XYZ file of C-alpha atoms in Angstrom:
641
model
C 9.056 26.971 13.483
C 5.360 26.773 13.784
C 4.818 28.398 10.552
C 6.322 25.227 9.349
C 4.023 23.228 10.781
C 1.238 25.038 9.525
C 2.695 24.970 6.576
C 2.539 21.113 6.112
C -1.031 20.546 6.590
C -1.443 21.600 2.951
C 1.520 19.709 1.671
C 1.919 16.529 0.298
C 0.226 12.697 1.217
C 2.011 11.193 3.530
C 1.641 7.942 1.678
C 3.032 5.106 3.682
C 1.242 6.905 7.099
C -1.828 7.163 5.355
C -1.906 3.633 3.927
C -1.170 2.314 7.062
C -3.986 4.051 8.883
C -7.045 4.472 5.896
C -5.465 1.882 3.256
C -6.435 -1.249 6.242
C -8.809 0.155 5.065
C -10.848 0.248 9.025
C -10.036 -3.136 9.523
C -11.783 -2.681 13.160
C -14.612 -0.578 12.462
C -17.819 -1.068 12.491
C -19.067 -4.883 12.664
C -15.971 -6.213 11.451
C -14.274 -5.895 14.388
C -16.840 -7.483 16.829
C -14.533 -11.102 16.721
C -11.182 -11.505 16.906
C -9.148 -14.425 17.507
C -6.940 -15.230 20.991
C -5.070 -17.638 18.603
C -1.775 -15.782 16.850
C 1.067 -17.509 16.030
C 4.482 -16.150 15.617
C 5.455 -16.768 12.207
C 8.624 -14.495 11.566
C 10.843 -13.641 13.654
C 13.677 -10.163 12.611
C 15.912 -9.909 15.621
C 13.735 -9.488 18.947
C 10.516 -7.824 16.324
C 8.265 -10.917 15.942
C 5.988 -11.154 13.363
C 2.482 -12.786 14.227
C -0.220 -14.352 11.986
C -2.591 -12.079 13.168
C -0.033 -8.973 11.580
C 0.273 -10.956 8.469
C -3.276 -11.551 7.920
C -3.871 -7.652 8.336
C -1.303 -6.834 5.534
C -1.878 -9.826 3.164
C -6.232 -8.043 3.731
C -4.974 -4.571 3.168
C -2.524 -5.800 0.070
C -5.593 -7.746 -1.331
C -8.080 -4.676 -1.026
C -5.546 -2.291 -2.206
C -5.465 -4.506 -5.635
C -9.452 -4.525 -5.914
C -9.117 -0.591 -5.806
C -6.484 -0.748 -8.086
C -8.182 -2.947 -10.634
C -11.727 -1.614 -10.154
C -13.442 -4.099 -12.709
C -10.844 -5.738 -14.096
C -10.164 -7.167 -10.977
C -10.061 -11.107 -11.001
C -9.432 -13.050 -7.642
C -8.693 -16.486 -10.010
C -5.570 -14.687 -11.224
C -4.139 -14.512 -7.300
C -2.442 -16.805 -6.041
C -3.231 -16.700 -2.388
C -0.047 -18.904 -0.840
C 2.648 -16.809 -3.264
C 1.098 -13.871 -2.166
C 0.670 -14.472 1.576
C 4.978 -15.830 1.350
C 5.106 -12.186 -0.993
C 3.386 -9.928 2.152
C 5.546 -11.638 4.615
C 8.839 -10.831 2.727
C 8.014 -7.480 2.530
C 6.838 -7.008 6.479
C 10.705 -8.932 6.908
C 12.504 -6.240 4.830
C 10.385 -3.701 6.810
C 11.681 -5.110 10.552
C 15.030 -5.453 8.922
C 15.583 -2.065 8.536
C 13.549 -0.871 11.679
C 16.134 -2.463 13.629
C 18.935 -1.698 11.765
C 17.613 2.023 12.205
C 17.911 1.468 16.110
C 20.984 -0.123 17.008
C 22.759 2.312 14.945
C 21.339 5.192 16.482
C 18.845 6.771 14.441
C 16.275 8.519 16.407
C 13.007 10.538 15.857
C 12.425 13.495 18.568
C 9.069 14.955 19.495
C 9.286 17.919 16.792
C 9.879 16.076 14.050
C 7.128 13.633 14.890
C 4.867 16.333 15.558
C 5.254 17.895 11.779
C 4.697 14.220 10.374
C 1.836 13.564 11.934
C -0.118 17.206 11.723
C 0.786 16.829 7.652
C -1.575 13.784 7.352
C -5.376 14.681 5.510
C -6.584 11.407 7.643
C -6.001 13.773 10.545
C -7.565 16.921 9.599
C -10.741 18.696 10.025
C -11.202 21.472 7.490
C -7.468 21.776 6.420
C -6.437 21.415 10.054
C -4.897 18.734 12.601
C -8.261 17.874 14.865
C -6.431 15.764 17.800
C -10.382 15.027 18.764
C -10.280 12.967 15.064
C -6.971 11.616 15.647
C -7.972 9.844 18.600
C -11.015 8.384 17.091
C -9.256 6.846 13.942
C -6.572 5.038 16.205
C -9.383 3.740 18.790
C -11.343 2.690 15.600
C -8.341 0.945 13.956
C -7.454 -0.965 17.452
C -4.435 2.072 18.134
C -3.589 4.061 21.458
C -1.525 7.247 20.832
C 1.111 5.428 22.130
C 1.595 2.521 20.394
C 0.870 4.385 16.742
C 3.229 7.056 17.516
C 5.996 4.261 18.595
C 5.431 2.903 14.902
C 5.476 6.380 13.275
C 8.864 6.909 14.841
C 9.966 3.713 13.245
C 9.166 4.647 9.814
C 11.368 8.048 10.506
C 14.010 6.780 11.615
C 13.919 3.740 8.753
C 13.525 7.274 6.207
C 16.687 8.532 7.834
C 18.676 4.966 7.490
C 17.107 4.975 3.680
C 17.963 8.672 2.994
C 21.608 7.804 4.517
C 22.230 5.008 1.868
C 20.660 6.944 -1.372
C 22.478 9.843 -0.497
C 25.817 8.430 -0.328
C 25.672 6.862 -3.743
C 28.834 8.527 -5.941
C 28.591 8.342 -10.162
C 31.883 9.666 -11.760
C 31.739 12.241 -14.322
C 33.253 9.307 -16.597
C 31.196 6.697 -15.776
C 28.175 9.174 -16.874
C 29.825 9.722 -20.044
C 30.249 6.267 -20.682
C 26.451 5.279 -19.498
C 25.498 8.195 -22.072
C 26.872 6.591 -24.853
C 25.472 3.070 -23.907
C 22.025 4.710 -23.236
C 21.574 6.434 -26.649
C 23.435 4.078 -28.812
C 22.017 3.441 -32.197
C 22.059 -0.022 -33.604
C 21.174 -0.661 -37.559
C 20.225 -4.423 -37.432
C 18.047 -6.944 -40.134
C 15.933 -9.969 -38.905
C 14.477 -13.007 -40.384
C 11.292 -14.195 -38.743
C 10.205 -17.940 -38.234
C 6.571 -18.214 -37.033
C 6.062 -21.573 -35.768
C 2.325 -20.687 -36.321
C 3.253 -21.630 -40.162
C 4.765 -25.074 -39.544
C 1.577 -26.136 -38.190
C 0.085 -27.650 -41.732
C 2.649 -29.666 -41.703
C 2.799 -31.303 -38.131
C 0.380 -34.382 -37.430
C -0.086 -35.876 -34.133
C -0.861 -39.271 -33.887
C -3.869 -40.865 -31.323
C -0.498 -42.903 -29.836
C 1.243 -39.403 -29.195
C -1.530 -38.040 -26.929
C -1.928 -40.877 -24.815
C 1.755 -41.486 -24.169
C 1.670 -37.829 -22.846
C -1.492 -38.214 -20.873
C 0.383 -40.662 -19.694
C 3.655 -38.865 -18.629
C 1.837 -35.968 -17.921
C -0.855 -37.683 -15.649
C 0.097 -36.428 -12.292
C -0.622 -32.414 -13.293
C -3.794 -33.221 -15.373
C -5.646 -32.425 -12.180
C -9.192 -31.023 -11.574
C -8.891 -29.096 -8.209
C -11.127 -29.154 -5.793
C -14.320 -26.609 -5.915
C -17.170 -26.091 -3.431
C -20.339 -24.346 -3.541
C -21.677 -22.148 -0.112
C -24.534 -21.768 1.304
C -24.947 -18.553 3.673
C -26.807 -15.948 4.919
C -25.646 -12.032 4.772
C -26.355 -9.947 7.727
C -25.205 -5.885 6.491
C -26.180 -3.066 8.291
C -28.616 -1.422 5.745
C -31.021 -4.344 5.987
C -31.321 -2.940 9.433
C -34.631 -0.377 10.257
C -33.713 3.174 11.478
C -35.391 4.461 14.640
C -37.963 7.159 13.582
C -36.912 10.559 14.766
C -37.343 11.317 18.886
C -39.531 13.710 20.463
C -38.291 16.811 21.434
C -37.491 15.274 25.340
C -35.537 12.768 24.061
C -33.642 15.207 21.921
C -32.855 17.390 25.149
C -31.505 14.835 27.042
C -29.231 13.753 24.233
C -28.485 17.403 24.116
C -27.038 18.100 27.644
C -25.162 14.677 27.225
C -23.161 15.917 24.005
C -23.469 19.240 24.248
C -18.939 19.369 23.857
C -20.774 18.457 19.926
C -22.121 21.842 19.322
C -19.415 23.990 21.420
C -16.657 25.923 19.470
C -13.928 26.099 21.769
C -11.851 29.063 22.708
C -10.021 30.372 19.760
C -6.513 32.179 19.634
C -5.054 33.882 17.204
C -0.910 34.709 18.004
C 2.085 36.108 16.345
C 5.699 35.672 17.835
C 9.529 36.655 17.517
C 11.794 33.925 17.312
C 15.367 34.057 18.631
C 17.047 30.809 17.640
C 19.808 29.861 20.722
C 22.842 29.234 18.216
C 26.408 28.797 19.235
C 25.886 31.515 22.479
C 22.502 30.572 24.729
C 23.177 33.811 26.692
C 23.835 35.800 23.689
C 20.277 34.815 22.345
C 18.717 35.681 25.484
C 20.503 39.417 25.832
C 18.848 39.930 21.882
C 15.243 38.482 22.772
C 15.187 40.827 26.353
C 16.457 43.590 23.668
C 13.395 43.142 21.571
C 11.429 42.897 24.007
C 12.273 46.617 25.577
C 12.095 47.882 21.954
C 8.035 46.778 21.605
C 7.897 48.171 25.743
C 9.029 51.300 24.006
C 6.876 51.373 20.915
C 8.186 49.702 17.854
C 5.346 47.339 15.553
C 5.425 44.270 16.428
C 4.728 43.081 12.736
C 7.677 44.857 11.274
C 10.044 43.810 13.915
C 9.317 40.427 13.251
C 9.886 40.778 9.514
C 13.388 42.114 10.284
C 14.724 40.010 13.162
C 12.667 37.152 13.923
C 14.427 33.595 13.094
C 11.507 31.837 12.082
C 11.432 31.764 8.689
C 7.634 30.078 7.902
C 6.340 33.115 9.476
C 8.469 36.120 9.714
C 7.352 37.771 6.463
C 4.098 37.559 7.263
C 5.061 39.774 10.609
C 5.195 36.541 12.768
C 1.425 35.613 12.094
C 0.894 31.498 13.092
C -2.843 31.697 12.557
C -5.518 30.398 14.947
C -4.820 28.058 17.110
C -6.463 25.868 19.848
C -5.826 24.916 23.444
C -4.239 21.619 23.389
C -3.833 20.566 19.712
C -0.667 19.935 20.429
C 0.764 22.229 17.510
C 2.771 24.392 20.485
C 5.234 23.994 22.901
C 3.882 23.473 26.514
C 5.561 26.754 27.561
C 4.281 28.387 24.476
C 0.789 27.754 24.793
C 0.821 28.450 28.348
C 2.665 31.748 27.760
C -0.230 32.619 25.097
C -3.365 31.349 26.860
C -2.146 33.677 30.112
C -3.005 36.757 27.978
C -6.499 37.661 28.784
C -7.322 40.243 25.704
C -5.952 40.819 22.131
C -3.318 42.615 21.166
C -1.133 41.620 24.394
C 1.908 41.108 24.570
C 3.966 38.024 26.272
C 7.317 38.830 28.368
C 10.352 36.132 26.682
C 9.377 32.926 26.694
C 12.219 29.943 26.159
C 11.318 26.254 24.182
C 13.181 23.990 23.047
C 13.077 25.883 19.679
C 14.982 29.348 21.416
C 12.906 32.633 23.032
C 9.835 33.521 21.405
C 7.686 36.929 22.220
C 3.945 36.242 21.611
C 1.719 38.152 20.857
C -2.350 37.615 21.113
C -3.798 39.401 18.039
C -7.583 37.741 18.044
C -9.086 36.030 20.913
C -12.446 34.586 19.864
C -14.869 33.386 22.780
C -15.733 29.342 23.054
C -19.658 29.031 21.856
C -22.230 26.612 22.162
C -25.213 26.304 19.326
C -28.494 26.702 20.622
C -30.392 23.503 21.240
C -33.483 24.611 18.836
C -30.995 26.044 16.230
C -31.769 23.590 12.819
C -28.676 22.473 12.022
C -28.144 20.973 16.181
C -31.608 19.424 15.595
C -30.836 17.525 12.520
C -27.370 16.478 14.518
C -29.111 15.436 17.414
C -31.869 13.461 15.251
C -29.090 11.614 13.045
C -27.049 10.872 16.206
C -30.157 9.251 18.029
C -30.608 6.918 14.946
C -27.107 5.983 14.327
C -26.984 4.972 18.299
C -29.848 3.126 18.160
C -29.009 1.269 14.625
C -25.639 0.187 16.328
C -27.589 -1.119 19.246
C -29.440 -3.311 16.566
C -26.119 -4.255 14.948
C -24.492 -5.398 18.175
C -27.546 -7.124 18.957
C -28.072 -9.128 15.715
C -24.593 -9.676 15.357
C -24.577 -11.469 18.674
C -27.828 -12.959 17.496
C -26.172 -14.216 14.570
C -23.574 -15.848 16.415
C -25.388 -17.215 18.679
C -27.751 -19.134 16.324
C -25.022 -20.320 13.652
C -23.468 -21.743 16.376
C -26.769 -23.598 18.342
C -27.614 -24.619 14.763
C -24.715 -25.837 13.428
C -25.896 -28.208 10.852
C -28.403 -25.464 9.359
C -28.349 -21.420 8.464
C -32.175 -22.148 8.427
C -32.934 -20.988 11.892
C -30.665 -18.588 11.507
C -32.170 -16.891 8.642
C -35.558 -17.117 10.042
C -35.433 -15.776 13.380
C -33.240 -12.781 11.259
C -35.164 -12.124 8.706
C -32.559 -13.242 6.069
C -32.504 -15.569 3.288
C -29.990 -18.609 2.594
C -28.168 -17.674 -0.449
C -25.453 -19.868 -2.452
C -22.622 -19.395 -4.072
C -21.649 -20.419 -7.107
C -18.264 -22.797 -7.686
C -15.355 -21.738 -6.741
C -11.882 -22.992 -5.192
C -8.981 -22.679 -3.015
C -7.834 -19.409 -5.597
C -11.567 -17.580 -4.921
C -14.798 -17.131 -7.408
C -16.990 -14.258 -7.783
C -19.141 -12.585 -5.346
C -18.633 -13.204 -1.605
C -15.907 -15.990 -2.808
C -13.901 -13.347 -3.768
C -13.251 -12.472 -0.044
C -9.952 -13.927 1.330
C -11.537 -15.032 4.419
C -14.531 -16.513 3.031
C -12.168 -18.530 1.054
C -10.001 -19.370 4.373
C -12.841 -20.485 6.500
C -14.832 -22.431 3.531
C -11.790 -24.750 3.410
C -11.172 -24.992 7.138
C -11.496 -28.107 8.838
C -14.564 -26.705 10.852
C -17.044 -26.120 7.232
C -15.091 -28.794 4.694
C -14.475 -31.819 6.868
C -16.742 -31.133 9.853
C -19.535 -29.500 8.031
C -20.464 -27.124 10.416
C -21.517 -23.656 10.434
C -18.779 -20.789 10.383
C -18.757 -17.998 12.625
C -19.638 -14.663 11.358
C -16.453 -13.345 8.417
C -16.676 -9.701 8.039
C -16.942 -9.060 4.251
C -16.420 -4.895 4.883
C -16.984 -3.127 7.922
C -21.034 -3.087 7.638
C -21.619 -6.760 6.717
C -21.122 -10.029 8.174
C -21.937 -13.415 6.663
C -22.297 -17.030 8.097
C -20.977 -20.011 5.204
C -21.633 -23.914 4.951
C -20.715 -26.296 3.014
C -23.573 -26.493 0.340
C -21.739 -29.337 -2.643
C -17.924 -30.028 -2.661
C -15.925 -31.960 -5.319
C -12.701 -33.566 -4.004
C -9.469 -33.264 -6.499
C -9.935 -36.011 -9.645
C -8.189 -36.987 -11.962
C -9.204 -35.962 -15.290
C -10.441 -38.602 -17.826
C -8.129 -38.627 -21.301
C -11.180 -37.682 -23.496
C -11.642 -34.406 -21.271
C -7.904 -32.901 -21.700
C -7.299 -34.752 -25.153
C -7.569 -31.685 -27.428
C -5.688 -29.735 -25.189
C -2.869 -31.806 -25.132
C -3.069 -32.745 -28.894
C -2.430 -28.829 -29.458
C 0.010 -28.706 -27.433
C 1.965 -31.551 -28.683
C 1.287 -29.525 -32.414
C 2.910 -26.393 -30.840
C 5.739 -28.172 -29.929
C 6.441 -29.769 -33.134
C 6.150 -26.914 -35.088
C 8.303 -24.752 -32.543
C 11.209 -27.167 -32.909
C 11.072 -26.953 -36.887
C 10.837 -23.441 -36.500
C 13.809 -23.467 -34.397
C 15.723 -26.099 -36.846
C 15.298 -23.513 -39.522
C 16.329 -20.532 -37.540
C 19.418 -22.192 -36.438
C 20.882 -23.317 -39.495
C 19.855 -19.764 -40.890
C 21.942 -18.347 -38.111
C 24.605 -20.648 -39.136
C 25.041 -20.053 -42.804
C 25.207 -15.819 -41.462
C 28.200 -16.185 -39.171
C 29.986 -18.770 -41.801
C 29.808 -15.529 -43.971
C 26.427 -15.264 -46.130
C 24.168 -12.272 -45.854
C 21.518 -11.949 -44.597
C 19.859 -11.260 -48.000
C 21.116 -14.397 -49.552
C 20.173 -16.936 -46.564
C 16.486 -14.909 -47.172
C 16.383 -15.772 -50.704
C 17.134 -19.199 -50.055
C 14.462 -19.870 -47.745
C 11.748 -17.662 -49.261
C 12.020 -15.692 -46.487
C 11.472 -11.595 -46.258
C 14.013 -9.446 -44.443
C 13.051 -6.901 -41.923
C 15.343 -3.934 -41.287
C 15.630 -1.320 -38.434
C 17.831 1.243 -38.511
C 18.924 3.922 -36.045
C 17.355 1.808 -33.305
C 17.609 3.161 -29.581
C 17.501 1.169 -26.842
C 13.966 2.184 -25.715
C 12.733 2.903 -29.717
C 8.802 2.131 -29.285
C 7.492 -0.229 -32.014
C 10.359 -2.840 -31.486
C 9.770 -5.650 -29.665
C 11.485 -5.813 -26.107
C 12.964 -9.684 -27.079
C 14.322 -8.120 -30.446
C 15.355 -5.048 -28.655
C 17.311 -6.761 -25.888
C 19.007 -9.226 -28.008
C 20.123 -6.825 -30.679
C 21.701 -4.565 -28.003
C 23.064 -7.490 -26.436
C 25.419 -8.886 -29.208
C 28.648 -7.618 -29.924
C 29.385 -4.931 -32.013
C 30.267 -5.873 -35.418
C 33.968 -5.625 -37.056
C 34.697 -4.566 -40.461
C 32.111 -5.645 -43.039
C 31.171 -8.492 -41.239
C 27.656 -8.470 -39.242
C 27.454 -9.634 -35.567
C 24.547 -12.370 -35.514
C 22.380 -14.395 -32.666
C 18.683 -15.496 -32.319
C 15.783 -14.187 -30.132
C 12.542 -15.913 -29.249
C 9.411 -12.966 -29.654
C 6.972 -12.312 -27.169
C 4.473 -14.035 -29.602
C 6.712 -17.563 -29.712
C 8.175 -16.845 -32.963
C 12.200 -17.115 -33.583
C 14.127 -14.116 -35.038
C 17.333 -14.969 -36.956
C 19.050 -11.015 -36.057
C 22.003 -9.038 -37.975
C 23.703 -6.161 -36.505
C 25.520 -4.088 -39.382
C 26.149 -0.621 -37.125
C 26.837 1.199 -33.650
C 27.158 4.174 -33.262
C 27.308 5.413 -29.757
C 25.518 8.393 -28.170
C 26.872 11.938 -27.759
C 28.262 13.238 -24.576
C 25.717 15.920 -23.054
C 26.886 19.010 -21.332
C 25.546 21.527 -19.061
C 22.251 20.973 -17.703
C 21.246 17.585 -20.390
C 24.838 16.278 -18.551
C 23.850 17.390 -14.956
C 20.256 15.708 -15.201
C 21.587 11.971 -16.920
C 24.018 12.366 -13.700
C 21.388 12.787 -11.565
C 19.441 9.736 -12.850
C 22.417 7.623 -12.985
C 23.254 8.688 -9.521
C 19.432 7.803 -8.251
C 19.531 4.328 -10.251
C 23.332 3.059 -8.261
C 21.329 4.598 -5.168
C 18.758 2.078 -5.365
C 20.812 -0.660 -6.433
C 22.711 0.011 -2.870
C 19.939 0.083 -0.916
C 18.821 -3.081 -2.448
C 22.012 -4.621 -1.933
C 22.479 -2.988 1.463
C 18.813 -4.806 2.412
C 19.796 -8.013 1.735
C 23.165 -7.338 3.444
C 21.155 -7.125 7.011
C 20.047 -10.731 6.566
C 23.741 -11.594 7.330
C 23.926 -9.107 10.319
C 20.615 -9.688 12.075
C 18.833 -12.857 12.569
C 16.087 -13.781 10.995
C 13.783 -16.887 11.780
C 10.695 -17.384 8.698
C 8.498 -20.208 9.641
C 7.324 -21.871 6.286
C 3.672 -20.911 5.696
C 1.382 -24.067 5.757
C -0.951 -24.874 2.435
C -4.063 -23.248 3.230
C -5.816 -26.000 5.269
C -6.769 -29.467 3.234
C -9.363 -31.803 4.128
C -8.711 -35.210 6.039
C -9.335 -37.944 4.475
């Protein structure tokens, strides 16, 4: 039982835990979380879960800083778009509340056990390999959580993984339908292809003067310039700010006796125990564990009985060892830790003891003392020095950051007086608009507040937006260009190419049809080539996932019918580059049948592919069983006029 647990602090990432605490990433750490807003809007609404603005600005953050991780460099805020992926967020946090509640009214729970080994297993938790409830405490408070409230959610997302695992697992694939999905999956198809580039046609296609403005003209309303806005602001971050020099040696001893629970190793415990399970007969369990018990009274090892009778399976081979641990880190049962912590030297042993996980006889193999470094020891002077300065450089935070506030908003026409009385310099952006720029434009709620009616239309200072959790910046309005329509002579060549394109791409297509046509009214393919002055491409033994084949080609080829007799079963694909294949499939020839393990494994897959599909379909079932209310999200904010 507690083996188990011990067992999981070096297992796996607990991915969706650990997103959900570090992936925020801090959201309320440092800076950052010195404003908030009383303002939050229910937006969504999943039975009785509501869904507020506040919840969906957190996720659409974390999404958005997940994808600069992702991306690294390559990262390119132009290529979001912010509404589709704000409506893309919310969808998912829907799906999520869906099946939360579906989880509880049919009567999934998560009990206190089972919550306890989820939560131990997360790295976010540990100190050196193990569960530190001292850090678990601090990460919630920092990220805005009470033990309460995160454990609540963690027991959601169990219970959802036991609703999920219920689906998936119920998913049933016939030994015939695997057969059959074997020999669609490794089919071979020979097929030939003509190619029509519409990239060739071009020579021949001219656009006339009257041709672009007639679709200026019809095209007028998109031909657009958005709006675009430079910023000015100024950038208060936490390494701008001075460090204290290092105290004096009174200072330090006063900051000692106040922290001193720093530099104390609490008690230590090392136990081993005998597990008796309960089973079908409670009395029956507690006649063997009072048995055992008399047996160590009377001599017998307490390692080797454990090997042989105890039901705890984690640790019984290692003669019942759980390793060390610690009053209160609430890796034992109340009882259990109580039983163990009543010993008062090692090698004790405990009388029966009954939890909820059956009897248990403990023994106390290694107590180690609680110790407290010495104040003049090195390492507790260099701990005490660093923890001076980091207090005193968030003093200086929280008081420029009120500062800053404070000034932006007595000054609201100017970051001038804001910058001097700070120390900080007015800096400006470059353009940008409503889908981000570069630099501190990048930041989704730069880009909110720069077109909020408070900086665009009012022109007034913002308050302080928390770029990361150690810097804060103050925006303005520096230049702004409203939406215009763009002149003729400024889209002309564009639209003169694209009228090109699509004349050639519809003589293109005129030639791949009627080659198309002469093939199923009974030429070859070879002949309606020779014609045309056209070259042939063949592929032969073709899979469905052959690399080196186009996906269009690939798709289209296993998509048409399979051929009968001599005659070749034809149809037309448009490429991935624009071109128009003209394709001929002369042969199928199905895949073998597997058996034995290559049969067990494709019926595995198959069976974890209808799985999913389920699930899916199951998801969007629970829309017609529980109600859900989306609000429409507004366009982020436009000016007045």
């Amino acid at each position: 039982m507690m083996q188990q647990i011990r067992d999981s602090l070096n297992g796996p990432l607990i991915v969706g835990v650990l997103l959900a605490i570090i992936g925020i990433p801090f959201a309320f750490s440092g800076i950052e979380g010195y404003f908030q807003s009383n303002a939050n809007p229910t937006i969504a609404k999943v039975g009785d879960t509501k869904i507020t603005q506040d919840q969906l600005r957190r996720a659409y953050d974390q999404r958005y800083r997940q994808l600069q991780q992702l991306l690294g460099e390559n990262f390119r805020a132009d290529q979001i778009n912010p509404q589709r992926m704000r409506e893309n967020v919310l969808q998912d946090m829907v799906q999520d509340a869906l099946l939360r509640a579906e989880a509880r009214n049919s009567g999934y729970r998560a009990g206190d056990a089972a919550l306890r080994d989820y939560l131990t297993a997360i790295p976010a938790f540990q100190d050196s390999g193990k569960f530190s409830p001292e850090r678990y405490r601090q990460l919630l408070a920092q990220n805005g959580y009470t033990p309460d409230s995160f454990e609540a959610q963690q027991r959601d997302s169990l219970i959802v993984d036991q609703l999920r695992d219920s689906i998936l697992g119920s998913a049933v694939v016939t030994a015939d339908e695997a057969a059959l999905a074997t020999r669609l999956a490794k089919q071979e198809r020979d097929f030939s292809y003509l190619q029509f580039d519409p990239a060739k046609y071009l020579p021949t296609v001219n656009v006339t003067p009257e041709q672009v403005a007639a679709r200026y003209e019809e095209r007028k309303a998109t031909l657009q310039a958005p709006e675009r806005m430079k910023l000015a602001y100024v950038e208060l971050s936490q390494g701008s700010i001075q460090k204290a020099e290092a105290p004096g040696t009174d200072i330090l001893k006063t900051l000692y006796e106040a922290e001193k629970s720093r530099f104390t190793t609490p008690e230590t415990r090392r136990a081993s125990h005998i597990l008796v399970n309960f089973g079908a007969d409670k009395d029956a369990a507690r006649k063997k564990i009072e048995s055992l018990s008399a047996k160590l009274k009377s001599g017998s090892d307490f390692a080797e009985l454990a090997k042989s009778v105890s039901d705890d399976t984690g640790s019984k081979d290692k003669g019942g060892d759980l390793g060390i641990v610690k009053r209160g880190d609430g890796l034992l049962p109340p009882k259990f830790e109580a039983a163990l912590y009543a010993m008062n030297a090692a090698g004790e042993v405990s009388e029966p003891v009954e939890t909820e996980f059956g009897w248990h006889i403990i023994k106390l193999t290694e107590l180690v003392p609680a110790h407290t470094e010495a104040f003049e020891a090195p390492a507790v002077q260099k701990a005490l020095t660093d923890l001076y300065v980091n207090k005193d450089l968030q003093a200086k935070v929280q008081e420029k950051t009120q500062q800053l506030e404070q000034l932006a908003f007595e000054n609201e026409s100017t970051l001038e007086p804001v910058a001097k009385a700070l120390g900080l310099s007015v800096q400006t952006t470059d353009w940008f608009t409503r889908a981000g720029g570069a630099g501190i434009a990048a930041t989704p709620a730069v880009i909110e507040a720069a077109f909020s009616r408070d900086v665009l239309t009012d022109g007034v200072n913002s308050k302080p937006i928390a770029l990361d959790a150690d810097r804060l910046v103050v925006i303005r309005k520096a230049e702004y260009e409203a939406p215009r329509q763009r002149e003729l002579a400024e889209v002309e060549a564009t639209l003169r190419e694209a009228l090109r394109n699509e004349e050639a791409r519809k003589l293109a297509d005129a030639d791949a049809a009627k080659a198309l046509a002469d093939i199923k009214a009974g030429k070859s393919i070879d002949e309606v080539a020779a014609s045309i002055g056209a070259t042939v491409q063949k592929q032969d033994g073709v899979t469905r996932n052959k690399s080196g084949v186009g996906l269009a080609l690939l798709q289209t080829a296993f998509k048409l019918p399979r051929p009968v007799g001599a005659a070749v079963s034809a149809g037309n694909a448009t490429l991935e580059d624009g071109a128009v294949a003209v394709i001929a499939v002369s042969s199928v020839r199905d895949g073998r049948e597997k058996d034995g393990h290559e049969r067990d494994t494709e019926l595995a897959t198959l069976r974890d592919a209808r799985a999913g599909a389920e699930f899916n379909a199951y998801r969007e079932a629970l829309k017609k069983t529980i109600k859900v209310e989306v609000k429409a999200l507004p366009a982020e904010e436009a000016p007045l006029p």
